Amino acid sequence: MTRYEKEKVIVLIGPTAVGKTNTSIELAKRFKGEIISGDSMQIYKRMDIGTAKITPEEMEGVQHHLLDIKDPDESFSVAEFQQLVRKKISEIHSHGNIPLIVGGTGLYIQSVLYDYQFTETPGDEHYREGLEASLEKNGSGWLHDQLLSVDPVSAGNIHRNNTRRVIRALEIYHCTGKTMSEYQEAQSQELQYDVALIGLTMDRDKLYKRINLRVDLMMKQGLLEEVKGLYDEGIRDVQSVQAIGYKELYDYFDGEVSLERATENLKQNSRRYAKRQLTWFRNKMDVAWFDMTDENQHAEIIEDISEFIAGKLQLKSNK
């Protein structure tokens, strides 16, 4: 590789429950790929069912990276993700393989592909400390309302209990006069890699039915017990358990809602998240979309995706 050649990367994105896991395995086998998880919650140990983490059996021998690297009480940032993934991309190329980033956390994936300079993000320590003091006094709802008044887009994307990110978004606006999304868009839009960016989509009604069925399956597989284990350890008010599938069941364990209501909330929040994911990907990234609605056409769709990758990256498929 000459100094002017960019490393090749396949990226597979799409909403929850659209079929990324199976598709990623098939593509990894065809293109001698190693998979890097692009999900901000699958990095956590002991959070398997609720994050729909791939099982060892489902991996079918394909190497996976960035799963189970953090304990549930540890924080994890976009900047850390960017650093880890870029290192993994180079490592995978050194093996003679192709990195395949798979996931649904749009900002995290975007931070890797583009020249996001997190070290240059402005800060104001005194302002941040003031917000932290106000948070102690007024609560997370008040803090989130402050963000909603100046940056409704970020407020819609950041859960009110994720106070660290809420404060960061307010701090960026305070220092730059720009919202977090505006500040990010002002950074370089040049791709850092030679990328084939594939998106999976599906008829909305069918996707929502799949999400509802997935939640029912998660409950049968032991999601309640998985979350109860974290709850009983006193793990709360941290980044990990703000994930969909955990915060809803915490409300149940806190006695705020019935189990039936918590399960319905989980389904509803998952559907809303899928809608936000699709909106993000369509607005922020140049994606080649493939419709997964017709399950009988799965083999043909994989062929179409493979042809797109082979043409875009000048790669030879193993099939």
Tab-separated table of C-alpha atoms in Angstrom:
chain	number	residue	atom	x	y	z
A	1	MET	CA	0.000	0.000	0.000
A	2	THR	CA	1.427	3.380	-0.970
A	3	ARG	CA	1.195	6.336	1.384
A	4	TYR	CA	-1.610	7.762	-0.762
A	5	GLU	CA	-3.797	4.650	-0.734
A	6	LYS	CA	-6.544	4.572	1.851
A	7	GLU	CA	-7.295	1.387	3.754
A	8	LYS	CA	-10.404	-0.436	2.540
A	9	VAL	CA	-13.312	-0.744	4.946
A	10	ILE	CA	-16.755	-2.299	4.562
A	11	VAL	CA	-19.449	-0.715	6.746
A	12	LEU	CA	-22.841	-2.340	7.322
A	13	ILE	CA	-25.451	-0.202	9.054
A	14	GLY	CA	-29.188	-0.268	9.630
A	15	PRO	CA	-31.850	-0.167	12.327
A	16	THR	CA	-32.204	-2.709	15.090
A	17	ALA	CA	-33.731	-6.075	14.035
A	18	VAL	CA	-33.261	-5.491	10.285
A	19	GLY	CA	-30.892	-8.478	9.882
A	20	LYS	CA	-27.382	-7.037	10.145
A	21	THR	CA	-25.913	-9.966	12.102
A	22	ASN	CA	-26.630	-12.721	9.572
A	23	THR	CA	-25.754	-10.478	6.636
A	24	SER	CA	-22.443	-9.482	8.210
A	25	ILE	CA	-21.373	-13.110	8.652
A	26	GLU	CA	-22.143	-13.909	5.019
A	27	LEU	CA	-20.221	-10.846	3.810
A	28	ALA	CA	-17.257	-11.531	6.103
A	29	LYS	CA	-16.953	-15.031	4.652
A	30	ARG	CA	-17.103	-13.749	1.101
A	31	PHE	CA	-14.516	-11.001	1.535
A	32	LYS	CA	-12.167	-12.539	4.112
A	33	GLY	CA	-13.467	-10.091	6.682
A	34	GLU	CA	-13.064	-9.545	10.399
A	35	ILE	CA	-15.999	-7.839	12.083
A	36	ILE	CA	-15.722	-4.774	14.304
A	37	SER	CA	-18.812	-4.063	16.400
A	38	GLY	CA	-20.124	-0.571	15.735
A	39	ASP	CA	-22.618	-0.712	18.599
A	40	SER	CA	-22.021	1.551	21.594
A	41	MET	CA	-23.583	-0.918	24.061
A	42	GLN	CA	-22.221	-4.296	22.934
A	43	ILE	CA	-18.869	-3.244	24.379
A	44	TYR	CA	-20.235	-4.054	27.856
A	45	LYS	CA	-19.685	-7.405	29.542
A	46	ARG	CA	-22.715	-9.273	30.945
A	47	MET	CA	-25.082	-7.255	28.767
A	48	ASP	CA	-25.731	-9.843	26.088
A	49	ILE	CA	-29.452	-10.411	25.638
A	50	GLY	CA	-30.578	-6.785	25.830
A	51	THR	CA	-27.964	-5.612	23.325
A	52	ALA	CA	-28.686	-8.520	20.919
A	53	LYS	CA	-25.005	-9.412	21.067
A	54	ILE	CA	-23.910	-12.073	18.605
A	55	THR	CA	-23.303	-15.486	20.180
A	56	PRO	CA	-20.156	-17.581	19.585
A	57	GLU	CA	-22.267	-20.054	17.583
A	58	GLU	CA	-23.641	-17.295	15.354
A	59	MET	CA	-20.115	-16.044	14.616
A	60	GLU	CA	-19.431	-19.227	12.605
A	61	GLY	CA	-15.709	-18.807	13.122
A	62	VAL	CA	-15.560	-15.171	11.944
A	63	GLN	CA	-13.272	-13.040	14.130
A	64	HIS	CA	-15.118	-10.286	16.058
A	65	HIS	CA	-13.691	-7.219	17.793
A	66	LEU	CA	-14.865	-4.676	20.410
A	67	LEU	CA	-17.290	-6.965	22.210
A	68	ASP	CA	-17.156	-7.301	26.014
A	69	ILE	CA	-14.313	-4.824	26.551
A	70	LYS	CA	-15.862	-2.759	29.365
A	71	ASP	CA	-17.499	-3.495	32.707
A	72	PRO	CA	-21.063	-2.147	33.074
A	73	ASP	CA	-20.003	0.547	35.545
A	74	GLU	CA	-17.387	2.015	33.162
A	75	SER	CA	-17.974	4.906	30.789
A	76	PHE	CA	-17.214	4.834	27.075
A	77	SER	CA	-16.892	7.797	24.723
A	78	VAL	CA	-17.127	8.373	20.989
A	79	ALA	CA	-13.490	9.505	21.022
A	80	GLU	CA	-12.404	6.235	22.647
A	81	PHE	CA	-14.403	4.254	20.115
A	82	GLN	CA	-12.798	6.177	17.253
A	83	GLN	CA	-9.306	5.456	18.576
A	84	LEU	CA	-9.954	1.742	19.174
A	85	VAL	CA	-11.629	1.107	15.825
A	86	ARG	CA	-8.972	2.900	13.783
A	87	LYS	CA	-6.336	0.780	15.498
A	88	LYS	CA	-8.327	-2.382	14.757
A	89	ILE	CA	-8.720	-1.419	11.094
A	90	SER	CA	-4.939	-1.259	10.701
A	91	GLU	CA	-4.479	-4.521	12.638
A	92	ILE	CA	-6.974	-6.362	10.455
A	93	HIS	CA	-5.294	-5.133	7.283
A	94	SER	CA	-1.970	-6.350	8.681
A	95	HIS	CA	-3.546	-9.850	8.810
A	96	GLY	CA	-4.347	-9.548	5.116
A	97	ASN	CA	-8.079	-9.315	5.902
A	98	ILE	CA	-10.792	-6.703	5.353
A	99	PRO	CA	-12.385	-4.850	8.300
A	100	LEU	CA	-16.181	-4.942	8.356
A	101	ILE	CA	-17.757	-2.468	10.777
A	102	VAL	CA	-21.280	-3.536	11.729
A	103	GLY	CA	-23.699	-1.612	13.869
A	104	GLY	CA	-26.384	0.904	14.455
A	105	THR	CA	-24.776	3.727	16.452
A	106	GLY	CA	-24.507	6.378	13.752
A	107	LEU	CA	-22.325	8.966	15.469
A	108	TYR	CA	-19.794	6.342	16.537
A	109	ILE	CA	-19.411	4.985	13.007
A	110	GLN	CA	-19.315	8.469	11.501
A	111	SER	CA	-16.523	9.461	13.898
A	112	VAL	CA	-14.344	6.672	12.511
A	113	LEU	CA	-14.999	7.305	8.832
A	114	TYR	CA	-14.528	11.072	8.937
A	115	ASP	CA	-11.832	13.293	10.419
A	116	TYR	CA	-13.473	14.040	13.753
A	117	GLN	CA	-10.975	15.907	15.943
A	118	PHE	CA	-12.295	15.357	19.448
A	119	THR	CA	-9.197	16.828	21.075
A	120	GLU	CA	-10.079	20.160	19.498
A	121	THR	CA	-13.616	20.231	20.878
A	122	PRO	CA	-13.775	23.360	23.059
A	123	GLY	CA	-14.497	23.187	26.760
A	124	ASP	CA	-15.142	25.469	29.713
A	125	GLU	CA	-14.355	23.827	33.038
A	126	HIS	CA	-16.072	26.483	35.168
A	127	TYR	CA	-19.251	26.338	33.075
A	128	ARG	CA	-19.226	22.527	33.258
A	129	GLU	CA	-18.801	22.567	37.036
A	130	GLY	CA	-21.718	24.993	37.298
A	131	LEU	CA	-23.934	22.644	35.314
A	132	GLU	CA	-22.871	19.722	37.488
A	133	ALA	CA	-23.782	21.694	40.619
A	134	SER	CA	-27.161	22.638	39.126
A	135	LEU	CA	-27.734	19.003	38.206
A	136	GLU	CA	-27.250	17.984	41.840
A	137	LYS	CA	-29.774	20.606	42.908
A	138	ASN	CA	-32.395	20.416	40.132
A	139	GLY	CA	-32.106	16.903	38.663
A	140	SER	CA	-31.592	15.388	35.215
A	141	GLY	CA	-34.977	16.539	33.893
A	142	TRP	CA	-34.082	20.182	34.458
A	143	LEU	CA	-30.693	19.707	32.805
A	144	HIS	CA	-32.248	18.059	29.762
A	145	ASP	CA	-34.749	20.938	29.473
A	146	GLN	CA	-31.817	23.363	29.259
A	147	LEU	CA	-30.481	21.440	26.285
A	148	LEU	CA	-33.929	21.189	24.702
A	149	SER	CA	-34.217	24.991	24.738
A	150	VAL	CA	-30.968	25.551	22.770
A	151	ASP	CA	-30.382	22.295	20.860
A	152	PRO	CA	-33.589	20.278	20.357
A	153	VAL	CA	-31.897	17.910	17.883
A	154	SER	CA	-29.290	16.771	20.419
A	155	ALA	CA	-31.928	16.711	23.157
A	156	GLY	CA	-33.934	14.293	21.015
A	157	ASN	CA	-30.911	12.030	20.522
A	158	ILE	CA	-29.585	12.047	24.108
A	159	HIS	CA	-31.535	10.405	26.930
A	160	ARG	CA	-32.063	12.728	29.879
A	161	ASN	CA	-30.309	10.302	32.236
A	162	ASN	CA	-27.166	10.441	30.102
A	163	THR	CA	-26.173	13.592	31.956
A	164	ARG	CA	-22.537	13.440	30.852
A	165	ARG	CA	-23.501	13.829	27.199
A	166	VAL	CA	-26.199	16.411	27.983
A	167	ILE	CA	-23.609	18.528	29.776
A	168	ARG	CA	-21.163	18.078	26.902
A	169	ALA	CA	-23.745	19.253	24.363
A	170	LEU	CA	-24.541	22.310	26.484
A	171	GLU	CA	-20.832	23.032	26.894
A	172	ILE	CA	-20.224	22.926	23.136
A	173	TYR	CA	-23.118	25.339	22.560
A	174	HIS	CA	-21.874	27.609	25.339
A	175	CYS	CA	-18.334	27.729	23.906
A	176	THR	CA	-19.058	27.905	20.172
A	177	GLY	CA	-22.594	29.212	19.765
A	178	LYS	CA	-23.199	26.124	17.612
A	179	THR	CA	-25.202	23.036	18.473
A	180	MET	CA	-23.345	19.743	18.858
A	181	SER	CA	-24.544	18.556	15.431
A	182	GLU	CA	-23.574	21.860	13.784
A	183	TYR	CA	-20.129	21.692	15.356
A	184	GLN	CA	-19.653	18.115	14.135
A	185	GLU	CA	-20.796	18.995	10.617
A	186	ALA	CA	-18.294	21.857	10.486
A	187	GLN	CA	-15.442	19.377	10.784
A	188	SER	CA	-13.837	17.711	7.788
A	189	GLN	CA	-16.230	15.687	5.638
A	190	GLU	CA	-13.464	13.828	3.813
A	191	LEU	CA	-13.593	10.065	4.243
A	192	GLN	CA	-10.502	8.691	5.958
A	193	TYR	CA	-10.865	5.278	4.316
A	194	ASP	CA	-11.850	3.693	1.020
A	195	VAL	CA	-15.360	2.791	2.154
A	196	ALA	CA	-18.205	0.642	0.869
A	197	LEU	CA	-21.110	1.882	3.006
A	198	ILE	CA	-24.094	-0.466	2.935
A	199	GLY	CA	-27.405	0.149	4.655
A	200	LEU	CA	-30.138	-2.406	5.288
A	201	THR	CA	-33.717	-1.217	5.357
A	202	MET	CA	-37.147	-2.823	5.531
A	203	ASP	CA	-40.837	-2.050	5.257
A	204	ARG	CA	-41.661	-0.098	8.430
A	205	ASP	CA	-44.575	-2.284	9.549
A	206	LYS	CA	-42.569	-5.464	9.090
A	207	LEU	CA	-39.570	-3.988	10.913
A	208	TYR	CA	-41.761	-2.974	13.862
A	209	LYS	CA	-43.264	-6.478	14.033
A	210	ARG	CA	-39.748	-7.953	14.043
A	211	ILE	CA	-38.759	-5.596	16.868
A	212	ASN	CA	-41.793	-6.625	18.940
A	213	LEU	CA	-41.042	-10.311	18.358
A	214	ARG	CA	-37.387	-9.768	19.244
A	215	VAL	CA	-38.356	-8.221	22.594
A	216	ASP	CA	-40.641	-11.186	23.352
A	217	LEU	CA	-37.774	-13.546	22.487
A	218	MET	CA	-35.346	-11.585	24.680
A	219	MET	CA	-37.708	-11.961	27.630
A	220	LYS	CA	-37.924	-15.720	27.021
A	221	GLN	CA	-34.132	-15.914	26.791
A	222	GLY	CA	-33.725	-14.340	30.234
A	223	LEU	CA	-33.490	-10.567	29.750
A	224	LEU	CA	-35.298	-9.950	33.035
A	225	GLU	CA	-32.721	-12.017	34.937
A	226	GLU	CA	-29.843	-10.339	33.086
A	227	VAL	CA	-31.048	-6.874	34.070
A	228	LYS	CA	-31.902	-7.980	37.627
A	229	GLY	CA	-28.294	-9.088	38.091
A	230	LEU	CA	-27.049	-5.587	37.261
A	231	TYR	CA	-29.784	-3.984	39.362
A	232	ASP	CA	-28.971	-6.125	42.413
A	233	GLU	CA	-25.298	-5.123	42.140
A	234	GLY	CA	-26.319	-1.490	42.504
A	235	ILE	CA	-25.222	-0.572	38.976
A	236	ARG	CA	-27.282	2.504	38.142
A	237	ASP	CA	-26.911	6.114	36.999
A	238	VAL	CA	-24.191	4.966	34.603
A	239	GLN	CA	-23.995	4.929	30.822
A	240	SER	CA	-24.558	1.208	30.285
A	241	VAL	CA	-27.960	0.818	31.940
A	242	GLN	CA	-29.371	3.812	30.081
A	243	ALA	CA	-29.511	1.496	27.067
A	244	ILE	CA	-32.901	0.468	25.737
A	245	GLY	CA	-33.820	-2.839	27.344
A	246	TYR	CA	-32.238	-1.953	30.654
A	247	LYS	CA	-33.692	1.403	31.675
A	248	GLU	CA	-37.270	0.145	31.089
A	249	LEU	CA	-36.774	-2.893	33.323
A	250	TYR	CA	-35.038	-0.769	35.968
A	251	ASP	CA	-38.334	1.167	36.170
A	252	TYR	CA	-40.071	-2.147	36.845
A	253	PHE	CA	-37.590	-3.135	39.565
A	254	ASP	CA	-37.969	0.331	41.095
A	255	GLY	CA	-41.710	-0.341	41.362
A	256	GLU	CA	-42.659	2.488	39.010
A	257	VAL	CA	-44.417	0.345	36.387
A	258	SER	CA	-45.747	-3.191	35.973
A	259	LEU	CA	-43.704	-5.792	34.089
A	260	GLU	CA	-46.257	-5.717	31.283
A	261	ARG	CA	-45.952	-1.923	31.011
A	262	ALA	CA	-42.151	-2.098	31.138
A	263	THR	CA	-42.149	-4.634	28.300
A	264	GLU	CA	-44.448	-2.466	26.194
A	265	ASN	CA	-42.228	0.548	26.899
A	266	LEU	CA	-39.243	-1.496	25.747
A	267	LYS	CA	-40.976	-2.349	22.479
A	268	GLN	CA	-42.069	1.235	21.909
A	269	ASN	CA	-38.639	2.694	22.682
A	270	SER	CA	-37.000	0.129	20.390
A	271	ARG	CA	-39.323	1.102	17.537
A	272	ARG	CA	-38.628	4.776	18.102
A	273	TYR	CA	-34.899	4.103	18.188
A	274	ALA	CA	-35.085	2.246	14.862
A	275	LYS	CA	-36.836	5.256	13.327
A	276	ARG	CA	-34.134	7.616	14.685
A	277	GLN	CA	-31.406	5.324	13.359
A	278	LEU	CA	-32.843	5.398	9.835
A	279	THR	CA	-33.260	9.181	9.955
A	280	TRP	CA	-29.646	9.640	11.109
A	281	PHE	CA	-28.160	7.384	8.440
A	282	ARG	CA	-30.210	8.939	5.644
A	283	ASN	CA	-29.400	12.506	6.662
A	284	LYS	CA	-25.749	12.143	7.671
A	285	MET	CA	-24.163	9.495	5.463
A	286	ASP	CA	-23.917	8.538	1.790
A	287	VAL	CA	-25.354	5.037	2.017
A	288	ALA	CA	-26.139	2.399	-0.623
A	289	TRP	CA	-29.462	1.013	0.626
A	290	PHE	CA	-30.664	-2.566	0.221
A	291	ASP	CA	-34.252	-3.546	1.079
A	292	MET	CA	-34.512	-6.689	3.234
A	293	THR	CA	-38.332	-6.828	3.332
A	294	ASP	CA	-38.751	-9.933	1.137
A	295	GLU	CA	-37.088	-12.783	3.022
A	296	ASN	CA	-37.453	-15.021	-0.051
A	297	GLN	CA	-35.064	-12.697	-1.890
A	298	HIS	CA	-32.328	-12.905	0.764
A	299	ALA	CA	-29.837	-14.817	-1.394
A	300	GLU	CA	-30.305	-12.390	-4.289
A	301	ILE	CA	-29.878	-9.379	-1.979
A	302	ILE	CA	-26.603	-10.796	-0.628
A	303	GLU	CA	-25.416	-11.206	-4.227
A	304	ASP	CA	-26.328	-7.583	-4.997
A	305	ILE	CA	-24.541	-6.318	-1.890
A	306	SER	CA	-21.473	-8.411	-2.712
A	307	GLU	CA	-21.375	-7.050	-6.250
A	308	PHE	CA	-21.585	-3.507	-4.907
A	309	ILE	CA	-18.705	-4.100	-2.471
A	310	ALA	CA	-16.549	-5.813	-5.077
A	311	GLY	CA	-17.043	-2.950	-7.502
A	312	LYS	CA	-16.641	-0.157	-4.971
A	313	LEU	CA	-13.489	-1.498	-3.314
A	314	GLN	CA	-12.055	-3.542	-6.192
A	315	LEU	CA	-12.219	-6.727	-4.140
A	316	LYS	CA	-12.721	-10.301	-5.236
A	317	SER	CA	-15.551	-12.251	-3.617
A	318	ASN	CA	-14.799	-15.777	-2.388
A	319	LYS	CA	-18.028	-16.957	-3.983
